[in-house]
PDB file of C-alpha atoms in Angstrom:
ATOM      1  CA  MET A   1      -0.076   0.282   0.211  1.00 83.00           C
ATOM      2  CA  GLU A   2       1.166   3.422  -0.926  1.00 89.00           C
ATOM      3  CA  LEU A   3       0.397   7.062   0.105  1.00 89.00           C
ATOM      4  CA  ARG A   4      -1.204   7.369  -3.888  1.00 90.00           C
ATOM      5  CA  HIS A   5      -3.261   4.293  -3.317  1.00 90.00           C
ATOM      6  CA  LEU A   6      -4.962   6.699  -0.231  1.00 90.00           C
ATOM      7  CA  ARG A   7      -4.916   9.882  -2.180  1.00 91.00           C
ATOM      8  CA  TYR A   8      -7.012   8.414  -4.866  1.00 91.00           C
ATOM      9  CA  PHE A   9      -9.418   6.270  -2.655  1.00 89.00           C
ATOM     10  CA  LYS A  10     -10.457   9.734  -0.714  1.00 91.00           C
ATOM     11  CA  ILE A  11     -10.831  11.737  -4.017  1.00 91.00           C
ATOM     12  CA  VAL A  12     -12.981   8.518  -5.306  1.00 90.00           C
ATOM     13  CA  ALA A  13     -15.007   8.976  -2.268  1.00 90.00           C
ATOM     14  CA  GLU A  14     -15.796  12.272  -2.190  1.00 91.00           C
ATOM     15  CA  LEU A  15     -16.676  12.467  -5.387  1.00 91.00           C
ATOM     16  CA  GLN A  16     -18.340   9.568  -5.895  1.00 90.00           C
ATOM     17  CA  HIS A  17     -17.583   9.200  -9.575  1.00 90.00           C
ATOM     18  CA  PHE A  18     -14.332   7.185 -10.847  1.00 91.00           C
ATOM     19  CA  HIS A  19     -14.611   9.076 -13.918  1.00 89.00           C
ATOM     20  CA  ASN A  20     -14.760  12.746 -12.395  1.00 91.00           C
ATOM     21  CA  ALA A  21     -12.328  11.533  -9.787  1.00 89.00           C
ATOM     22  CA  ALA A  22      -9.720  10.514 -12.542  1.00 91.00           C
ATOM     23  CA  LYS A  23     -10.002  14.174 -14.346  1.00 92.00           C
ATOM     24  CA  VAL A  24      -9.314  15.743 -11.070  1.00 91.00           C
ATOM     25  CA  LEU A  25      -5.932  13.521 -10.654  1.00 90.00           C
ATOM     26  CA  CYS A  26      -5.279  13.912 -14.446  1.00 91.00           C
ATOM     27  CA  ILE A  27      -4.849  10.150 -14.761  1.00 92.00           C
ATOM     28  CA  THR A  28      -7.178   7.632 -17.216  1.00 92.00           C
ATOM     29  CA  GLN A  29     -10.011   6.440 -15.457  1.00 90.00           C
ATOM     30  CA  PRO A  30      -8.673   3.193 -16.055  1.00 91.00           C
ATOM     31  CA  ALA A  31      -5.643   3.866 -14.117  1.00 92.00           C
ATOM     32  CA  LEU A  32      -7.643   4.821 -11.784  1.00 90.00           C
ATOM     33  CA  SER A  33      -9.843   1.751 -11.349  1.00 90.00           C
ATOM     34  CA  ASN A  34      -6.586  -0.566 -11.160  1.00 92.00           C
ATOM     35  CA  GLN A  35      -4.992   1.553  -8.353  1.00 91.00           C
ATOM     36  CA  ILE A  36      -8.564   1.258  -6.332  1.00 91.00           C
ATOM     37  CA  LYS A  37      -8.256  -2.344  -7.479  1.00 92.00           C
ATOM     38  CA  GLN A  38      -5.057  -2.427  -6.036  1.00 92.00           C
ATOM     39  CA  LEU A  39      -5.885  -1.123  -2.466  1.00 90.00           C
ATOM     40  CA  GLU A  40      -8.903  -3.630  -2.180  1.00 89.00           C
ATOM     41  CA  GLU A  41      -6.695  -6.878  -3.123  1.00 91.00           C
ATOM     42  CA  GLU A  42      -4.269  -5.756  -0.152  1.00 90.00           C
ATOM     43  CA  LEU A  43      -7.265  -5.123   1.822  1.00 91.00           C
ATOM     44  CA  GLY A  44      -9.105  -8.432   0.705  1.00 92.00           C
ATOM     45  CA  THR A  45     -12.565  -6.160   0.695  1.00 90.00           C
ATOM     46  CA  LYS A  46     -14.314  -4.263  -1.928  1.00 92.00           C
ATOM     47  CA  LEU A  47     -14.414  -0.726  -0.927  1.00 90.00           C
ATOM     48  CA  PHE A  48     -17.062   0.841  -2.919  1.00 90.00           C
ATOM     49  CA  ASN A  49     -20.481  -0.236  -3.988  1.00 90.00           C
ATOM     50  CA  ARG A  50     -21.986   0.933  -7.642  1.00 86.00           C
ATOM     51  CA  VAL A  51     -25.254   2.947  -7.557  1.00 87.00           C
ATOM     52  CA  GLY A  52     -26.165   3.755 -11.054  1.00 81.00           C
ATOM     53  CA  ARG A  53     -23.136   5.846 -12.452  1.00 80.00           C
ATOM     54  CA  ARG A  54     -22.334   6.669  -8.811  1.00 88.00           C
ATOM     55  CA  VAL A  55     -20.135   4.644  -6.257  1.00 90.00           C
ATOM     56  CA  LEU A  56     -20.664   4.777  -2.549  1.00 91.00           C
ATOM     57  CA  LEU A  57     -18.402   3.103   0.262  1.00 91.00           C
ATOM     58  CA  SER A  58     -18.966  -0.063   1.661  1.00 90.00           C
ATOM     59  CA  GLU A  59     -19.063  -0.425   5.257  1.00 90.00           C
ATOM     60  CA  SER A  60     -15.401  -1.270   5.070  1.00 90.00           C
ATOM     61  CA  GLY A  61     -14.661   1.772   2.763  1.00 88.00           C
ATOM     62  CA  GLU A  62     -16.074   4.114   5.420  1.00 91.00           C
ATOM     63  CA  ALA A  63     -13.271   2.499   7.937  1.00 92.00           C
ATOM     64  CA  VAL A  64     -10.484   2.734   5.500  1.00 90.00           C
ATOM     65  CA  LEU A  65     -11.835   6.406   4.531  1.00 92.00           C
ATOM     66  CA  SER A  66     -11.329   7.640   8.156  1.00 92.00           C
ATOM     67  CA  ALA A  67      -8.080   6.080   8.443  1.00 92.00           C
ATOM     68  CA  ALA A  68      -6.909   7.389   5.409  1.00 91.00           C
ATOM     69  CA  ASN A  69      -7.943  11.194   6.346  1.00 90.00           C
ATOM     70  CA  GLN A  70      -5.899  10.736   9.425  1.00 91.00           C
ATOM     71  CA  ILE A  71      -2.680   9.317   7.793  1.00 91.00           C
ATOM     72  CA  LEU A  72      -2.597  11.825   4.781  1.00 88.00           C
ATOM     73  CA  SER A  73      -3.387  14.326   7.363  1.00 87.00           C
ATOM     74  CA  GLU A  74      -0.533  13.342   9.394  1.00 88.00           C
ATOM     75  CA  VAL A  75       1.705  12.943   6.083  1.00 85.00           C
ATOM     76  CA  ALA A  76       0.578  16.953   5.297  1.00 81.00           C
ATOM     77  CA  GLU A  77       1.780  17.969   8.691  1.00 78.00           C
ATOM     78  CA  LEU A  78       4.823  16.048   8.575  1.00 83.00           C
ATOM     79  CA  THR A  79       5.767  17.813   5.181  1.00 79.00           C
ATOM     80  CA  ASN A  80       5.054  21.280   6.425  1.00 72.00           C
ATOM     81  CA  ALA A  81       7.154  20.474   9.296  1.00 70.00           C
ATOM     82  CA  VAL A  82       9.866  19.660   7.079  1.00 75.00           C
ATOM     83  CA  THR A  83       9.429  21.751   4.918  1.00 72.00           C
ATOM     84  CA  ASN A  84       9.111  24.860   7.363  1.00 64.00           C
ATOM     85  CA  ILE A  85      12.950  23.460   9.082  1.00 68.00           C
ATOM     86  CA  GLU A  86      14.345  23.466   5.292  1.00 70.00           C
ATOM     87  CA  LYS A  87      13.165  26.924   4.882  1.00 66.00           C
ATOM     88  CA  GLY A  88      14.669  28.235   7.982  1.00 63.00           C
ATOM     89  CA  ASN A  89      11.261  29.127   9.495  1.00 70.00           C
ATOM     90  CA  SER A  90      11.694  26.597  12.341  1.00 68.00           C
ATOM     91  CA  GLY A  91      13.704  24.050  13.899  1.00 83.00           C
ATOM     92  CA  THR A  92      16.455  24.135  16.403  1.00 89.00           C
ATOM     93  CA  ILE A  93      20.274  25.211  16.231  1.00 92.00           C
ATOM     94  CA  LYS A  94      22.797  23.803  18.877  1.00 95.00           C
ATOM     95  CA  VAL A  95      25.466  26.356  18.854  1.00 95.00           C
ATOM     96  CA  GLY A  96      28.530  25.642  21.183  1.00 95.00           C
ATOM     97  CA  VAL A  97      30.711  28.974  22.450  1.00 94.00           C
ATOM     98  CA  LEU A  98      33.689  29.848  24.067  1.00 88.00           C
ATOM     99  CA  GLN A  99      32.874  31.391  27.559  1.00 82.00           C
ATOM    100  CA  SER A 100      34.307  34.962  26.415  1.00 80.00           C
ATOM    101  CA  ILE A 101      31.994  34.833  23.424  1.00 85.00           C
ATOM    102  CA  ASN A 102      28.896  33.834  25.232  1.00 85.00           C
ATOM    103  CA  ALA A 103      29.696  36.817  28.327  1.00 78.00           C
ATOM    104  CA  LEU A 104      30.333  39.490  25.262  1.00 81.00           C
ATOM    105  CA  TYR A 105      28.543  38.608  22.041  1.00 86.00           C
ATOM    106  CA  ILE A 106      26.035  36.004  22.651  1.00 89.00           C
ATOM    107  CA  ARG A 107      23.224  38.028  23.920  1.00 89.00           C
ATOM    108  CA  LYS A 108      23.446  40.472  21.165  1.00 89.00           C
ATOM    109  CA  ILE A 109      23.710  37.987  18.609  1.00 92.00           C
ATOM    110  CA  VAL A 110      20.723  35.725  19.876  1.00 93.00           C
ATOM    111  CA  THR A 111      18.286  38.947  20.659  1.00 93.00           C
ATOM    112  CA  GLU A 112      18.885  40.257  16.818  1.00 92.00           C
ATOM    113  CA  PHE A 113      18.375  36.183  15.609  1.00 92.00           C
ATOM    114  CA  ASP A 114      15.129  36.128  17.743  1.00 92.00           C
ATOM    115  CA  ARG A 115      14.014  39.429  16.308  1.00 92.00           C
ATOM    116  CA  GLN A 116      14.561  38.200  12.843  1.00 89.00           C
ATOM    117  CA  HIS A 117      13.522  34.382  13.184  1.00 89.00           C
ATOM    118  CA  SER A 118      11.533  34.021  15.943  1.00 87.00           C
ATOM    119  CA  GLY A 119      10.133  30.377  15.076  1.00 86.00           C
ATOM    120  CA  ILE A 120      13.662  28.914  15.272  1.00 89.00           C
ATOM    121  CA  SER A 121      14.828  27.444  18.953  1.00 90.00           C
ATOM    122  CA  LEU A 122      18.415  28.177  20.003  1.00 93.00           C
ATOM    123  CA  ASN A 123      20.379  26.085  22.234  1.00 95.00           C
ATOM    124  CA  ILE A 124      23.508  28.372  23.417  1.00 95.00           C
ATOM    125  CA  MET A 125      26.212  25.896  25.146  1.00 95.00           C
ATOM    126  CA  GLU A 126      29.002  27.104  26.890  1.00 91.00           C
ATOM    127  CA  LEU A 127      31.774  24.952  26.454  1.00 90.00           C
ATOM    128  CA  PRO A 128      35.902  24.341  26.570  1.00 86.00           C
ATOM    129  CA  ASN A 129      37.470  24.768  22.711  1.00 88.00           C
ATOM    130  CA  ILE A 130      38.182  21.099  23.063  1.00 87.00           C
ATOM    131  CA  GLU A 131      34.254  19.687  23.209  1.00 91.00           C
ATOM    132  CA  ILE A 132      33.148  22.968  20.593  1.00 92.00           C
ATOM    133  CA  GLU A 133      35.680  21.265  18.193  1.00 91.00           C
ATOM    134  CA  HIS A 134      34.432  17.461  19.061  1.00 91.00           C
ATOM    135  CA  GLY A 135      30.634  18.777  19.089  1.00 93.00           C
ATOM    136  CA  VAL A 136      30.683  20.130  15.498  1.00 93.00           C
ATOM    137  CA  ALA A 137      32.629  17.044  14.376  1.00 90.00           C
ATOM    138  CA  ASN A 138      30.560  14.134  15.706  1.00 90.00           C
ATOM    139  CA  GLY A 139      26.867  16.411  14.824  1.00 90.00           C
ATOM    140  CA  THR A 140      25.854  16.861  18.434  1.00 94.00           C
ATOM    141  CA  LEU A 141      26.714  20.681  17.575  1.00 95.00           C
ATOM    142  CA  ASP A 142      25.391  22.757  14.558  1.00 93.00           C
ATOM    143  CA  ILE A 143      27.574  25.724  14.963  1.00 94.00           C
ATOM    144  CA  GLY A 144      30.968  26.537  17.080  1.00 95.00           C
ATOM    145  CA  ILE A 145      32.824  29.182  18.220  1.00 94.00           C
ATOM    146  CA  GLY A 146      35.787  28.834  19.545  1.00 91.00           C
ATOM    147  CA  PHE A 147      40.116  28.503  18.719  1.00 87.00           C
ATOM    148  CA  LEU A 148      41.423  26.315  16.207  1.00 78.00           C
ATOM    149  CA  LEU A 149      43.223  23.673  17.782  1.00 70.00           C
ATOM    150  CA  ARG A 150      43.906  21.382  14.898  1.00 62.00           C
ATOM    151  CA  GLN A 151      42.673  18.149  15.901  1.00 63.00           C
ATOM    152  CA  ASN A 152      41.957  15.981  13.013  1.00 69.00           C
ATOM    153  CA  TYR A 153      38.535  16.088  12.120  1.00 76.00           C
ATOM    154  CA  GLN A 154      38.694  15.270   8.604  1.00 81.00           C
ATOM    155  CA  ASN A 155      35.140  17.094   8.181  1.00 86.00           C
ATOM    156  CA  LEU A 156      35.824  20.243  10.545  1.00 88.00           C
ATOM    157  CA  LEU A 157      35.510  23.698   8.850  1.00 89.00           C
ATOM    158  CA  PHE A 158      36.739  26.352  10.406  1.00 91.00           C
ATOM    159  CA  GLU A 159      36.327  30.062   9.352  1.00 91.00           C
ATOM    160  CA  LYS A 160      38.404  32.530  10.706  1.00 91.00           C
ATOM    161  CA  LEU A 161      36.388  35.470  12.751  1.00 91.00           C
ATOM    162  CA  PHE A 162      39.623  37.641  14.339  1.00 89.00           C
ATOM    163  CA  ASP A 163      42.729  37.325  16.103  1.00 87.00           C
ATOM    164  CA  GLU A 164      43.270  38.292  19.742  1.00 83.00           C
ATOM    165  CA  ASN A 165      46.268  38.988  21.279  1.00 88.00           C
ATOM    166  CA  TRP A 166      47.596  38.328  25.059  1.00 92.00           C
ATOM    167  CA  LYS A 167      47.400  40.671  28.340  1.00 93.00           C
ATOM    168  CA  LEU A 168      48.670  40.659  31.570  1.00 95.00           C
ATOM    169  CA  VAL A 169      46.048  42.192  33.603  1.00 94.00           C
ATOM    170  CA  LEU A 170      46.097  43.428  36.845  1.00 94.00           C
ATOM    171  CA  SER A 171      44.528  46.260  38.996  1.00 93.00           C
ATOM    172  CA  SER A 172      45.178  49.836  38.802  1.00 92.00           C
ATOM    173  CA  GLN A 173      46.182  49.838  42.512  1.00 93.00           C
ATOM    174  CA  SER A 174      49.111  46.710  41.797  1.00 94.00           C
ATOM    175  CA  ALA A 175      49.906  47.873  38.341  1.00 93.00           C
ATOM    176  CA  HIS A 176      53.456  49.098  40.064  1.00 94.00           C
ATOM    177  CA  TYR A 177      53.859  45.331  39.966  1.00 95.00           C
ATOM    178  CA  ALA A 178      53.632  44.859  36.160  1.00 95.00           C
ATOM    179  CA  GLU A 179      57.660  45.094  35.643  1.00 94.00           C
ATOM    180  CA  ASP A 180      58.580  42.538  38.373  1.00 94.00           C
ATOM    181  CA  ILE A 181      55.707  39.873  37.248  1.00 95.00           C
ATOM    182  CA  MET A 182      57.481  40.122  33.430  1.00 94.00           C
ATOM    183  CA  MET A 183      60.966  40.611  34.990  1.00 93.00           C
ATOM    184  CA  GLY A 184      60.345  37.179  36.897  1.00 92.00           C
ATOM    185  CA  LYS A 185      60.774  38.906  40.293  1.00 93.00           C
ATOM    186  CA  LYS A 186      59.021  38.289  43.506  1.00 93.00           C
ATOM    187  CA  HIS A 187      56.034  39.990  43.843  1.00 95.00           C
ATOM    188  CA  PRO A 188      53.278  39.755  46.792  1.00 95.00           C
ATOM    189  CA  LEU A 189      50.614  38.893  43.823  1.00 96.00           C
ATOM    190  CA  LYS A 190      48.511  35.661  43.706  1.00 96.00           C
ATOM    191  CA  ALA A 191      47.723  34.395  39.992  1.00 96.00           C
ATOM    192  CA  VAL A 192      43.752  34.141  39.521  1.00 96.00           C
ATOM    193  CA  LEU A 193      43.690  31.519  36.516  1.00 94.00           C
ATOM    194  CA  LEU A 194      41.221  29.102  35.215  1.00 90.00           C
ATOM    195  CA  PRO A 195      40.813  25.643  35.863  1.00 90.00           C
ATOM    196  CA  ARG A 196      43.551  22.761  33.847  1.00 88.00           C
ATOM    197  CA  GLU A 197      40.964  21.887  32.009  1.00 82.00           C
ATOM    198  CA  PHE A 198      40.902  24.948  29.703  1.00 83.00           C
ATOM    199  CA  GLU A 199      43.127  25.246  27.115  1.00 82.00           C
ATOM    200  CA  THR A 200      43.762  28.917  28.043  1.00 85.00           C
ATOM    201  CA  ARG A 201      45.267  27.814  31.247  1.00 89.00           C
ATOM    202  CA  ALA A 202      47.974  25.620  29.260  1.00 89.00           C
ATOM    203  CA  ILE A 203      48.686  28.176  27.424  1.00 91.00           C
ATOM    204  CA  VAL A 204      49.352  30.151  30.408  1.00 94.00           C
ATOM    205  CA  ASP A 205      51.318  27.738  32.331  1.00 95.00           C
ATOM    206  CA  ALA A 206      53.647  27.025  29.585  1.00 94.00           C
ATOM    207  CA  TYR A 207      54.244  30.733  29.461  1.00 95.00           C
ATOM    208  CA  PHE A 208      54.852  31.222  33.154  1.00 95.00           C
ATOM    209  CA  VAL A 209      57.469  28.180  32.896  1.00 94.00           C
ATOM    210  CA  THR A 210      59.178  29.593  29.708  1.00 94.00           C
ATOM    211  CA  ASN A 211      59.475  33.104  31.061  1.00 94.00           C
ATOM    212  CA  LYS A 212      60.022  32.149  34.838  1.00 94.00           C
ATOM    213  CA  ILE A 213      56.864  34.465  36.091  1.00 94.00           C
ATOM    214  CA  GLN A 214      56.507  34.161  39.806  1.00 92.00           C
ATOM    215  CA  HIS A 215      53.457  34.197  42.359  1.00 91.00           C
ATOM    216  CA  SER A 216      52.662  34.040  45.559  1.00 87.00           C
ATOM    217  CA  ASN A 217      49.961  30.930  44.861  1.00 91.00           C
ATOM    218  CA  ILE A 218      47.218  30.559  42.305  1.00 94.00           C
ATOM    219  CA  THR A 219      43.647  30.912  42.747  1.00 95.00           C
ATOM    220  CA  GLU A 220      41.490  28.562  40.067  1.00 95.00           C
ATOM    221  CA  VAL A 221      37.788  30.227  39.137  1.00 92.00           C
ATOM    222  CA  ASN A 222      36.057  28.823  36.040  1.00 86.00           C
ATOM    223  CA  SER A 223      34.360  32.189  35.565  1.00 85.00           C
ATOM    224  CA  ILE A 224      36.233  35.047  33.877  1.00 84.00           C
ATOM    225  CA  ALA A 225      33.870  37.804  35.258  1.00 83.00           C
ATOM    226  CA  PHE A 226      35.042  36.479  38.561  1.00 89.00           C
ATOM    227  CA  ILE A 227      38.582  36.199  37.475  1.00 90.00           C
ATOM    228  CA  LEU A 228      38.252  40.044  36.612  1.00 90.00           C
ATOM    229  CA  GLU A 229      36.505  40.656  39.813  1.00 90.00           C
ATOM    230  CA  LEU A 230      39.432  39.198  42.181  1.00 93.00           C
ATOM    231  CA  ILE A 231      42.297  40.626  40.452  1.00 93.00           C
ATOM    232  CA  GLU A 232      39.896  44.155  40.753  1.00 91.00           C
ATOM    233  CA  ALA A 233      40.410  43.873  44.752  1.00 91.00           C
ATOM    234  CA  GLY A 234      43.934  44.382  44.113  1.00 90.00           C
ATOM    235  CA  SER A 235      45.811  41.069  45.640  1.00 93.00           C
ATOM    236  CA  SER A 236      45.579  38.673  42.403  1.00 95.00           C
ATOM    237  CA  PHE A 237      46.959  39.261  38.544  1.00 96.00           C
ATOM    238  CA  SER A 238      46.129  37.106  35.637  1.00 96.00           C
ATOM    239  CA  ILE A 239      47.339  36.561  32.169  1.00 95.00           C
ATOM    240  CA  LEU A 240      44.308  36.569  29.265  1.00 91.00           C
ATOM    241  CA  PRO A 241      43.077  37.004  26.022  1.00 86.00           C
ATOM    242  CA  ALA A 242      42.470  40.524  25.430  1.00 83.00           C
ATOM    243  CA  ILE A 243      38.898  39.882  24.145  1.00 78.00           C
ATOM    244  CA  PHE A 244      38.175  39.219  28.164  1.00 75.00           C
ATOM    245  CA  THR A 245      39.265  42.489  29.429  1.00 69.00           C
ATOM    246  CA  GLU A 246      36.396  43.999  27.734  1.00 67.00           C
ATOM    247  CA  MET A 247      34.048  41.835  29.949  1.00 66.00           C
ATOM    248  CA  ASN A 248      35.360  45.087  32.831  1.00 60.00           C
ATOM    249  CA  LEU A 249      38.212  47.005  31.723  1.00 54.00           C
ATOM    250  CA  GLY A 250      37.434  49.991  33.917  1.00 60.00           C
ATOM    251  CA  THR A 251      39.721  52.636  35.399  1.00 67.00           C
ATOM    252  CA  LYS A 252      40.159  49.709  38.461  1.00 85.00           C
ATOM    253  CA  LEU A 253      41.650  47.187  36.028  1.00 89.00           C
ATOM    254  CA  VAL A 254      44.710  47.317  33.429  1.00 91.00           C
ATOM    255  CA  ALA A 255      45.743  45.535  30.619  1.00 91.00           C
ATOM    256  CA  ILE A 256      49.412  45.480  29.903  1.00 92.00           C
ATOM    257  CA  ASP A 257      51.105  44.171  26.736  1.00 92.00           C
ATOM    258  CA  LEU A 258      53.365  41.107  26.933  1.00 93.00           C
ATOM    259  CA  GLU A 259      56.568  40.933  26.482  1.00 91.00           C
ATOM    260  CA  PRO A 260      57.655  38.050  25.169  1.00 93.00           C
ATOM    261  CA  ALA A 261      54.644  38.345  23.725  1.00 93.00           C
ATOM    262  CA  ILE A 262      52.178  35.080  23.668  1.00 93.00           C
ATOM    263  CA  PRO A 263      51.279  34.491  19.510  1.00 91.00           C
ATOM    264  CA  PRO A 264      47.978  35.343  18.661  1.00 88.00           C
ATOM    265  CA  ARG A 265      45.298  33.093  19.134  1.00 85.00           C
ATOM    266  CA  THR A 266      42.242  32.771  16.272  1.00 88.00           C
ATOM    267  CA  ILE A 267      38.945  32.768  16.999  1.00 90.00           C
ATOM    268  CA  GLY A 268      36.664  31.167  14.343  1.00 92.00           C
ATOM    269  CA  LEU A 269      33.655  29.797  13.529  1.00 93.00           C
ATOM    270  CA  PHE A 270      33.542  25.957  13.264  1.00 93.00           C
ATOM    271  CA  MET A 271      30.993  23.721  10.657  1.00 92.00           C
ATOM    272  CA  ASP A 272      30.594  20.419   9.137  1.00 90.00           C
ATOM    273  CA  LYS A 273      31.710  20.866   5.629  1.00 85.00           C
ATOM    274  CA  ASP A 274      30.308  17.287   4.877  1.00 81.00           C
ATOM    275  CA  LYS A 275      27.037  18.243   6.709  1.00 79.00           C
ATOM    276  CA  LEU A 276      23.957  19.952   4.247  1.00 71.00           C
ATOM    277  CA  GLN A 277      23.461  22.824   6.454  1.00 77.00           C
ATOM    278  CA  LYS A 278      20.015  23.834   7.356  1.00 83.00           C
ATOM    279  CA  ILE A 279      18.775  27.331   6.132  1.00 86.00           C
ATOM    280  CA  SER A 280      18.422  28.654   9.759  1.00 88.00           C
ATOM    281  CA  VAL A 281      22.047  27.633  10.287  1.00 90.00           C
ATOM    282  CA  ASN A 282      23.313  29.458   7.239  1.00 89.00           C
ATOM    283  CA  ASN A 283      21.505  32.777   8.864  1.00 90.00           C
ATOM    284  CA  PHE A 284      22.318  32.020  12.214  1.00 92.00           C
ATOM    285  CA  SER A 285      26.369  32.169  10.853  1.00 92.00           C
ATOM    286  CA  SER A 286      25.833  35.247   8.902  1.00 91.00           C
ATOM    287  CA  LEU A 287      24.611  37.169  11.795  1.00 91.00           C
ATOM    288  CA  ILE A 288      27.991  35.655  14.042  1.00 92.00           C
ATOM    289  CA  ARG A 289      30.203  37.121  10.766  1.00 91.00           C
ATOM    290  CA  ASN A 290      28.315  40.503  10.841  1.00 89.00           C
ATOM    291  CA  PHE A 291      29.107  40.513  15.036  1.00 86.00           C
ATOM    292  CA  LEU A 292      32.457  39.390  15.214  1.00 85.00           C
ATOM    293  CA  LYS A 293      34.285  39.226  11.556  1.00 77.00           C
ATOM    294  CA  ASP A 294      37.800  41.168  11.390  1.00 61.00           C
ATOM    295  CA  LYS A 295      37.186  42.445  15.366  1.00 62.00           C
ATOM    296  CA  SER A 296      40.177  43.635  16.930  1.00 48.00           C
ATOM    297  CA  PHE A 297      41.490  42.612  20.128  1.00 44.00           C
ATOM    298  CA  THR A 298      45.092  44.535  20.349  1.00 41.00           C
ATOM    299  CA  MET A 299      43.805  46.214  23.430  1.00 34.00           C
ATOM    300  CA  PRO A 300      45.892  49.276  24.151  1.00 32.00           C
TER     301      PRO A 300
END
């Protein structure tokens, strides 16, 4: 049994006439009769009784019509739902973002996207970079915003959005310790850093070792906003990508160029190059580009 059998049967039942039904369906009457015969043979029953030139539903035909209406209605709903998804009018987009991007830009991007595409559901997840790469590569995320680690994912497409430099961040009252920190001298400040599961931490740890950066102790915090608050209190410092300093770089914080510098980190858009992207995903990606493409994070 195929959907066309049910559609043909429904038209005949509604018009009560094979010839008229054939005209509506744009097929010959013998072809229509053959389709109805196939349906009757599969169901093992007669679906119509002939009354003059008209055909009326048998008792079994009434039951089949009720089921056919329900099936065809559900198929129509399914088709409509898929069409809306393909046209970018509905569906869900799953996005993985770095903590800094989430804190600084995602609210504006989402607000604008919701204004333009209110029928799309968004699932925004703040994740470590390695999970963003993995999520896009294995299909659990539609889009990722992170930095390239050059993992061995053959299907992963990375589109550069901007480069960011790194900064030594202190409170204005502790800024006089910057030279001692960079020269590897002793000073009273604690280092406040992200936990070790963050890729940023590995870069900073390596810089500390290479440049013999000293600190009285380490405080680990998994929130950039909290790190900046601790630095602002005056007894801590950190080395962070410059984008983080935009979160709270007022008169109480200073961001100083590193000497020697850490190589700039490239932030970009992750997508699966082998996956046919939905229009909604392409629309969201365009907004990301509009907000983040070619931004400069070389803070003065």
